[in-house]
Amino acid sequence: MAEPKENVLMEKIVSLCKRRGFVFQSSEIYGGINGFWDYGPLGAELKRNVKDVWWRTMVHQRDDVAGLEATIIMAPQIWRASGHVDTFSDPMCDCLLTKKRFRADQVDEQSGTAYHYTGAKDTVSGKEINETYSVLLAPGKPPESARKTATQFYQQRGLQNIELLGENTEKVEKTTRYNPENGSLLTPPVPFNLMFKTYVGPTATEADVAYLRPETAQAIFAQFKNVLETSRQQVPFGIAQVGKAFRNEVTPRNFTFRSREFEQMELEFFIKPDEAIEAIHGSVAKPTGPGHPGEPQPNWGWQLWHQYWVEERVRFYEGIGLSRDTLGFHIQTPEELAHYARATTDILFKFPFSKVDENGEMKGEELEGIAARSDFDLSQHQRFSGKSMGVFDEELRTGWAKLDDAKKADISKRYYEARLKYMLKTGVPQEKAEKEAKDNADGLAKGQYIPHVIEPSAGVDRLILGLITNAYSEVISTDDKGKTETRVIMKFHPRVAPYKVGVFPLLKNKPELVAKAKEVFNLLRPHALAFYDEAGAIGRRYARQDEAGTPFCVTIDFDTLGEKPELLNTVTVRHRDDGKQERMPISELLGWLLPKVR
RNA sequence: GCGAGCGUAGCUCAGUCUGGUAGAGCGUCACCUUGCCAAGGUGAAUGUCGAGGGUUCGAAUCCCUUCGCUCGCUCCA
């Protein structure tokens, strides 16, 4: 019921984005390209502000996070270690009758009699279709059931009174070419690679194949050791990166929400394994209730770190104008979790295209996932590269020495089991896995381990879309003549708003006003993005800035010039969201404005 | 990838059924005017009607192909 209205809202937002220069379709003059979007003047500022706030929050204002900017194309082995090459290259095929999609390697092998047809004819209209089709008949089933399926197939293609043509049969063994549910022929398997492929070097042979990164995270893991050694950080610490990633999505949808080229803001925060915490501190601190657990403590286990980062990230969203009630949360169930993940909490935003579930509740779409990924990623890179991803922990070594033998044995056993579980899951043979797990457990006793990781990973473009959606508001007013008009106000948080302040002379045909306005504009410009406008009536200029989301407008009027001497060198500051004005001296303007927009 | 719908000026849309060579409102720009919330006046620019092909004397309009957008299915590490 609410659906049509919501689509209207989405259409308005898309339309505004284009009209005001937030988002354009990529390559629009050539008809566009599916799944790619460009940011116009306002969108570019908005996006830059969001990334800046993230970087300041996650890197500059913390002691325990270092930055990284890695390449988009990396050694292809990285994507084997991460598992992307395997999970991305599934051949897929569709049932010709029901259109259901199958992974070609997951179709059960079947045997039976294949009924082939060269086509079909409509006995009334005489119309003929020459498309070939086949049905697999399981042993013991009557031939009529194969003919019935084939008839359905040709009915879908527009015939009514069907006469099947060219029937012939063939015994087949262990075929995967037919839909096990109905016997219908499947389309030929088509490889489904969701990674963008390219070639490094001019020869473009298979040996030169490389991929555009499908996520930024792996670069962080690959450079973990270098960052650790050059940043003078020690576990626990994080590496942050903002950058482009590429996925050849089957269906890009919902404006910029799912696009093929997108940007991520990711933190990989490395922590000690719980076993190490226990050895050092005697026990592992665990969550005691919901909410922010406060400043990080040395005895936190992975669960507290996970909770901490979820809450930190919510504070970030609140800080740029997405209040907690606009967000949703999804705690992934054990079935949903990737096999290496221990827990994942998604932070959601309710978009106009978000679905309402059977209980009438809208959960929203994912803006960010905060995953506890154990030591899977670094372990994989250690295994594939042959380079150690372990760290040495002095605290652990001294802590371990103080433990009694029973405690040592207990912790050692649990660490051994965790490592063994990882090895076996990733296909390491039993014997080798046991040996390596034992080596790992022995290493722990000497102060060595592979760090675990908590990964808050956010999509920039979907956040931008969320901010635009959240900011969008309409004011409908009726003038004296009874004409109604709708004004759009983009209520961005001042921190992310594209323009921070508009500067206007009240009238443009009074040179003194114009000169003074330009003076104020030049005063503000070096510190906060300002927009000067003298065209049209003052109300129109306010309205234009409302649509761009500019939180404040400064107007230079005759009082500024001293018409009322006590108001000399004061201006009016007009607030976007309520239209209210206040008067302040030009000399106080910057000091008033800057704290609000930073 | 499959199915359905849609694509005309910067935006919203009329015109498509019934082929005769493109319009409205808003916006934009210039000048005038305007003493605080899209006021008014004058003037101007902007469309190979998504693209390509076909039918026709003639195509925005009919047909085919293709690209894009929306929705449903599928996919989403």
XYZ file of C-alpha atoms in Angstrom, chain A residues 60-580:
521
model
C 43.331 11.341 13.026
C 41.430 11.386 16.282
C 42.642 7.989 17.458
C 46.013 6.796 18.648
C 45.458 3.214 17.581
C 44.657 3.448 13.865
C 46.967 4.022 10.903
C 45.963 4.800 7.336
C 46.671 3.010 4.079
C 46.004 3.706 0.435
C 46.591 0.656 -1.717
C 46.235 -0.074 -5.411
C 43.072 -1.286 -7.028
C 44.857 -3.992 -9.002
C 46.825 -6.392 -6.881
C 48.550 -9.741 -7.263
C 45.860 -12.229 -8.352
C 46.955 -14.642 -5.599
C 45.359 -12.264 -3.103
C 41.949 -13.164 -4.465
C 42.703 -16.864 -4.264
C 43.735 -16.521 -0.630
C 40.627 -14.472 0.168
C 38.384 -17.006 -1.526
C 37.042 -14.552 -4.093
C 38.325 -16.358 -7.163
C 36.552 -19.571 -6.198
C 33.259 -18.096 -5.120
C 33.147 -15.705 -8.044
C 33.569 -18.033 -10.958
C 30.533 -20.251 -10.593
C 28.972 -21.232 -13.877
C 25.226 -20.678 -13.711
C 22.355 -21.967 -15.809
C 18.622 -21.364 -15.930
C 15.688 -23.731 -16.248
C 14.144 -23.113 -19.657
C 10.671 -23.725 -18.257
C 10.573 -22.047 -14.845
C 13.570 -19.688 -15.318
C 14.886 -20.856 -11.981
C 18.618 -20.321 -11.713
C 21.062 -23.055 -10.720
C 24.740 -23.148 -10.013
C 25.825 -25.584 -12.718
C 28.129 -27.460 -10.338
C 25.329 -27.979 -7.847
C 22.858 -29.667 -10.176
C 22.466 -33.300 -9.116
C 23.557 -35.917 -11.611
C 20.657 -37.756 -13.166
C 20.100 -40.650 -15.530
C 17.106 -41.512 -17.665
C 15.692 -41.009 -21.126
C 16.013 -37.634 -22.836
C 13.093 -36.689 -25.069
C 14.256 -34.274 -27.772
C 11.951 -32.117 -29.878
C 12.777 -30.016 -32.912
C 9.823 -27.732 -32.398
C 6.045 -27.567 -32.190
C 3.056 -26.575 -34.267
C -0.296 -25.011 -33.455
C -2.857 -27.368 -34.971
C -5.461 -24.593 -35.219
C -3.531 -21.524 -36.353
C -0.855 -23.520 -38.173
C 1.861 -21.429 -36.541
C 5.156 -23.269 -36.068
C 8.063 -22.787 -33.679
C 11.394 -24.371 -34.580
C 13.130 -23.972 -31.245
C 14.567 -27.264 -30.040
C 13.811 -28.469 -26.544
C 14.462 -31.538 -24.421
C 13.041 -33.142 -21.325
C 14.707 -35.753 -19.165
C 12.370 -38.565 -18.168
C 13.315 -40.370 -14.990
C 13.248 -44.180 -15.206
C 9.772 -45.592 -14.680
C 7.892 -42.422 -15.566
C 5.428 -42.447 -18.466
C 6.489 -40.738 -21.714
C 3.340 -38.631 -21.434
C 4.871 -36.638 -18.587
C 7.811 -35.640 -20.812
C 5.370 -34.580 -23.534
C 3.368 -32.599 -21.027
C 6.466 -30.675 -19.929
C 7.431 -30.012 -23.544
C 3.907 -28.811 -24.288
C 4.146 -26.314 -21.431
C 7.427 -25.087 -22.857
C 5.941 -24.370 -26.272
C 2.802 -22.897 -24.738
C 4.995 -20.303 -23.033
C 6.252 -19.387 -26.467
C 2.811 -18.551 -27.748
C 1.298 -21.716 -29.185
C -2.019 -23.050 -27.977
C -3.062 -26.314 -29.580
C 0.240 -28.052 -29.517
C 1.542 -30.779 -31.754
C 5.120 -31.683 -30.795
C 7.492 -32.120 -33.713
C 10.466 -34.416 -34.301
C 10.351 -36.410 -31.086
C 13.280 -38.727 -30.568
C 14.695 -40.314 -27.444
C 18.143 -40.972 -26.089
C 19.450 -42.792 -23.022
C 21.585 -40.498 -20.896
C 23.742 -41.228 -17.842
C 24.788 -38.888 -15.079
C 23.818 -35.697 -16.833
C 23.620 -32.320 -15.152
C 21.953 -30.620 -18.098
C 18.388 -31.000 -16.804
C 16.428 -29.440 -13.953
C 16.113 -32.176 -11.298
C 12.765 -30.748 -10.217
C 10.894 -30.955 -13.506
C 13.185 -32.561 -16.083
C 13.329 -29.456 -18.246
C 16.481 -28.694 -20.205
C 18.720 -26.017 -18.673
C 20.446 -23.236 -20.579
C 24.141 -23.871 -21.271
C 26.272 -23.015 -18.224
C 27.416 -19.412 -18.339
C 30.377 -18.449 -16.185
C 29.409 -15.912 -13.569
C 32.411 -13.955 -12.532
C 31.577 -11.092 -10.289
C 35.110 -9.722 -10.336
C 36.123 -7.333 -13.093
C 38.883 -8.953 -15.057
C 41.712 -7.205 -16.818
C 45.193 -7.945 -18.108
C 48.465 -6.586 -16.772
C 50.908 -5.859 -19.576
C 50.249 -5.655 -23.283
C 50.214 -9.344 -24.160
C 46.848 -10.081 -22.574
C 47.320 -13.793 -22.137
C 45.756 -15.918 -19.410
C 48.976 -15.563 -17.426
C 48.435 -11.785 -17.304
C 44.949 -11.922 -15.825
C 44.331 -9.611 -12.906
C 41.229 -8.370 -11.168
C 39.962 -5.013 -10.023
C 39.613 -5.402 -6.273
C 36.096 -6.431 -5.204
C 36.758 -5.050 -1.707
C 39.398 -2.871 -0.119
C 39.916 -5.113 2.906
C 42.372 -7.547 1.377
C 44.969 -4.866 0.679
C 45.013 -4.116 4.378
C 45.689 -7.755 5.225
C 48.340 -8.015 2.542
C 50.153 -4.942 3.911
C 49.570 -5.822 7.545
C 53.219 -6.546 8.334
C 54.537 -3.439 6.593
C 52.114 -1.162 8.405
C 52.823 -2.854 11.724
C 56.548 -2.312 11.327
C 56.435 1.269 10.082
C 53.648 2.719 12.195
C 55.087 1.744 15.595
C 51.670 0.327 16.451
C 51.113 -2.790 18.509
C 48.125 -5.071 18.687
C 45.412 -3.967 19.346
C 45.489 -1.468 16.510
C 43.733 -0.823 13.230
C 44.454 -0.006 9.598
C 41.975 2.189 7.754
C 41.451 2.639 4.065
C 39.043 4.502 1.816
C 38.889 3.519 -1.804
C 37.156 2.220 -4.869
C 36.040 -1.366 -5.283
C 34.377 -3.085 -8.214
C 31.829 -5.861 -8.471
C 30.205 -7.059 -11.628
C 26.780 -7.233 -9.995
C 24.148 -9.294 -11.746
C 21.573 -6.597 -11.274
C 22.625 -3.108 -10.246
C 19.538 -1.638 -8.627
C 18.064 1.172 -6.613
C 19.911 4.167 -8.004
C 23.417 4.301 -6.535
C 22.686 1.778 -3.789
C 24.075 -1.200 -5.647
C 26.494 -0.095 -8.320
C 29.328 -1.840 -10.085
C 31.953 0.707 -9.146
C 31.684 1.914 -5.593
C 33.708 3.210 -2.709
C 34.321 1.648 0.668
C 35.541 2.983 3.989
C 37.048 0.058 5.830
C 38.834 -0.460 9.082
C 40.559 -3.688 9.976
C 41.096 -3.587 13.708
C 43.532 -6.239 14.878
C 43.155 -7.695 18.347
C 44.763 -10.409 20.429
C 43.138 -13.824 20.381
C 41.033 -14.462 23.485
C 43.489 -17.166 24.546
C 46.273 -14.558 24.678
C 44.086 -12.173 26.691
C 43.355 -14.937 29.150
C 47.037 -15.798 29.500
C 47.938 -12.158 30.160
C 45.017 -11.012 32.293
C 43.771 -14.233 33.817
C 40.348 -13.886 32.221
C 38.606 -12.342 29.226
C 36.228 -9.396 29.732
C 32.901 -9.976 27.978
C 29.902 -7.760 27.272
C 27.725 -7.122 30.297
C 24.824 -5.439 28.518
C 23.847 -3.393 25.495
C 25.273 0.003 24.603
C 28.728 1.459 24.302
C 31.187 -0.382 26.575
C 33.347 2.717 27.098
C 37.059 3.211 26.597
C 38.881 0.091 25.382
C 40.470 -1.992 28.114
C 43.429 -4.357 27.799
C 41.426 -7.389 28.928
C 38.698 -7.090 26.289
C 37.937 -10.197 24.263
C 36.720 -10.127 20.696
C 33.071 -9.816 21.719
C 33.626 -6.567 23.596
C 35.727 -5.199 20.764
C 32.961 -6.089 18.340
C 30.340 -4.378 20.472
C 32.633 -1.392 20.893
C 33.031 -0.922 17.154
C 29.320 -1.312 16.469
C 28.631 1.460 18.972
C 31.476 3.638 17.712
C 30.090 3.377 14.219
C 26.585 4.266 15.360
C 28.026 7.379 17.022
C 29.640 8.250 13.701
C 26.305 8.049 11.907
C 24.650 10.111 14.607
C 27.403 12.673 14.194
C 26.536 13.229 10.535
C 22.799 13.454 11.010
C 21.518 9.891 10.918
C 19.885 9.518 14.300
C 19.632 6.103 15.875
C 15.937 5.787 15.033
C 16.634 6.145 11.292
C 19.019 3.213 11.529
C 18.275 -0.467 11.843
C 20.359 -3.373 12.996
C 20.686 -6.858 11.739
C 22.604 -9.427 13.720
C 23.467 -12.190 11.310
C 22.289 -15.620 12.308
C 24.751 -18.526 12.418
C 23.335 -19.706 9.069
C 23.927 -16.334 7.425
C 27.468 -15.912 8.687
C 30.337 -16.510 6.328
C 32.160 -19.628 7.462
C 35.097 -17.724 8.918
C 33.019 -15.102 10.721
C 32.158 -15.301 14.384
C 29.621 -12.507 14.406
C 28.429 -9.796 12.086
C 26.203 -6.856 12.901
C 24.859 -4.873 9.990
C 23.920 -1.233 10.414
C 20.920 -0.552 8.206
C 19.196 2.524 6.894
C 15.550 2.627 5.897
C 15.474 3.632 2.236
C 12.323 4.464 0.274
C 12.826 1.207 -1.635
C 13.317 -0.906 1.488
C 10.871 -3.767 1.818
C 8.344 -4.219 4.568
C 8.450 -7.714 6.063
C 5.498 -9.957 6.938
C 5.131 -8.231 10.325
C 4.788 -4.850 8.646
C 8.240 -3.783 9.788
C 10.852 -2.190 7.617
C 14.325 -3.318 8.494
C 16.244 -1.332 5.914
C 19.306 -1.873 3.772
C 22.884 -2.376 4.819
C 25.097 0.684 5.134
C 27.859 -1.055 6.999
C 28.745 -4.476 8.319
C 30.824 -4.910 11.432
C 32.276 -8.396 11.257
C 34.343 -10.350 13.739
C 36.429 -12.355 11.287
C 38.693 -14.244 13.713
C 42.208 -14.781 12.351
C 40.935 -16.166 9.063
C 42.212 -13.499 6.685
C 45.749 -13.186 7.966
C 45.974 -16.976 8.260
C 44.939 -17.360 4.636
C 47.572 -14.900 3.472
C 50.193 -16.597 5.596
C 49.273 -19.929 4.025
C 49.117 -18.653 0.427
C 52.137 -16.338 0.560
C 54.319 -18.405 2.836
C 55.121 -15.211 4.762
C 54.482 -15.082 8.475
C 51.538 -12.938 9.511
C 52.131 -13.592 13.179
C 53.166 -11.016 15.733
C 55.335 -11.337 18.799
C 53.753 -10.123 22.020
C 56.095 -9.422 24.935
C 53.148 -9.123 27.320
C 51.958 -12.555 26.352
C 55.360 -14.130 26.776
C 55.845 -12.782 30.279
C 52.205 -13.465 31.166
C 52.494 -17.034 29.958
C 55.546 -17.704 32.105
C 53.551 -16.850 35.235
C 50.757 -19.341 34.527
C 50.542 -22.672 36.313
C 50.863 -25.794 34.211
C 47.178 -26.700 34.275
C 46.212 -23.245 32.958
C 48.918 -23.424 30.289
C 47.657 -26.788 29.131
C 44.039 -25.620 29.129
C 44.665 -22.449 27.083
C 47.056 -24.268 24.798
C 44.471 -26.943 24.088
C 41.764 -24.444 23.226
C 44.079 -22.493 20.932
C 45.136 -25.741 19.290
C 41.516 -26.674 18.667
C 40.625 -23.280 17.205
C 43.567 -23.405 14.832
C 42.851 -26.996 13.866
C 39.257 -26.099 13.089
C 40.406 -23.322 10.769
C 42.893 -25.590 8.955
C 40.376 -28.347 8.413
C 37.690 -25.947 7.204
C 40.021 -24.552 4.580
C 40.864 -28.025 3.324
C 44.251 -28.666 4.897
C 44.793 -32.454 5.205
C 44.241 -33.809 8.729
C 47.821 -34.761 9.458
C 49.300 -31.497 8.257
C 46.577 -29.517 9.996
C 47.303 -31.217 13.312
C 50.992 -30.478 13.020
C 50.462 -26.847 12.152
C 47.912 -26.377 14.899
C 50.392 -27.787 17.344
C 53.088 -25.426 16.062
C 50.649 -22.548 16.530
C 49.866 -23.636 20.084
C 53.588 -23.893 20.860
C 54.035 -20.438 19.325
C 51.390 -18.972 21.608
C 53.407 -20.150 24.600
C 56.361 -18.140 23.251
C 54.263 -15.011 22.740
C 53.349 -15.507 19.095
C 49.976 -15.463 17.432
C 48.116 -14.359 14.352
C 45.928 -11.385 15.317
C 42.178 -11.618 15.108
C 40.282 -8.855 13.397
C 37.138 -6.779 13.788
C 36.097 -5.240 10.486
C 33.770 -2.248 10.281
C 33.213 -1.933 6.537
C 31.004 0.836 5.162
C 29.804 1.656 1.665
C 30.337 5.337 0.891
C 27.883 5.600 -1.975
C 25.005 3.990 -0.155
C 25.713 6.234 2.809
C 25.555 9.261 0.493
C 22.224 8.017 -0.800
C 21.071 7.527 2.783
C 22.121 11.056 3.707
C 20.328 12.476 0.684
C 17.184 10.491 1.508
C 17.352 11.507 5.143
C 17.898 15.157 4.286
C 15.063 15.371 1.783
C 12.059 17.262 3.067
C 9.274 19.236 1.477
C 7.401 22.320 2.616
C 4.116 22.862 0.853
C 2.790 26.399 0.988
C -0.145 28.239 -0.565
C 0.183 31.870 -1.637
C -2.472 34.617 -1.707
C -3.749 33.515 -5.097
C -4.304 30.005 -3.818
C -1.410 28.629 -5.800
C 0.401 25.878 -3.944
C 4.074 25.250 -4.336
C 6.398 22.669 -2.969
C 9.771 23.734 -1.672
C 12.458 21.167 -1.151
C 14.835 21.559 1.765
C 17.837 19.285 2.001
C 18.491 19.097 5.726
C 22.062 17.840 5.694
C 24.037 17.943 8.881
C 26.277 21.036 8.581
C 29.330 18.796 8.830
C 28.550 17.049 5.549
C 26.546 19.736 3.710
C 28.168 20.575 0.356
C 28.138 24.332 0.847
C 28.452 25.559 4.414
C 27.275 29.103 3.886
C 25.628 31.278 1.240
C 26.558 34.956 1.057
C 24.165 37.461 -0.510
C 23.856 41.187 -0.934
C 20.259 42.061 -0.222
C 20.038 43.834 -3.583
C 22.402 43.565 -6.455
C 21.853 47.021 -7.927
C 23.400 48.715 -4.906
C 27.186 48.587 -5.419
C 27.898 49.190 -1.724
C 25.935 46.083 -0.763
C 27.623 43.999 -3.440
C 31.087 45.151 -2.429
C 30.467 44.417 1.226
C 28.986 41.003 0.421
C 32.026 40.062 -1.617
C 34.214 41.152 1.264
C 32.338 38.819 3.626
C 32.447 36.033 1.045
C 36.232 36.331 0.759
C 36.504 36.357 4.531
C 34.670 33.031 4.842
C 35.906 31.259 1.740
C 39.314 30.076 2.971
C 37.721 28.359 5.966
C 34.421 26.903 4.817
C 32.988 26.318 1.374
C 30.874 29.373 0.661
C 28.573 30.259 -2.215
C 28.078 33.816 -3.411
C 24.790 34.670 -5.116
C 23.310 38.002 -6.146
C 20.865 36.870 -8.824
C 17.131 37.235 -8.263
C 15.012 38.118 -5.266
C 16.430 37.289 -1.870
C 13.740 34.668 -1.223
C 14.636 32.847 -4.378
C 18.264 32.760 -3.383
C 17.358 31.302 -0.003
C 15.245 28.681 -1.725
C 18.077 27.716 -4.042
C 20.377 27.177 -1.077
C 17.672 25.194 0.731
C 17.630 22.777 -2.161
C 21.402 22.495 -2.131
C 21.293 21.877 1.614
C 23.346 24.932 2.629
C 22.742 25.230 6.375
C 23.366 28.976 6.732
C 22.920 32.067 4.591
C 24.480 35.414 5.391
C 22.784 38.531 4.019
C 24.386 41.922 3.777
C 21.772 44.690 4.067
C 21.622 48.464 4.602
C 22.143 48.060 8.342
C 25.426 46.318 7.621
C 26.472 49.555 5.954
C 25.405 51.554 8.998
C 21.879 52.745 8.213
C 21.196 52.080 11.876
C 24.594 53.031 13.323
C 24.368 50.506 16.150
C 24.106 47.687 13.557
C 27.132 48.763 11.494
C 29.105 45.744 10.267
C 26.521 43.234 11.407
C 24.791 40.737 9.093
C 21.765 38.494 9.272
C 22.383 34.780 9.460
C 19.468 32.760 8.195
C 18.993 29.136 9.251
C 17.997 26.669 6.614
C 15.746 24.358 8.583
C 13.395 26.909 10.163
C 14.086 30.100 8.202
C 14.835 31.970 11.422
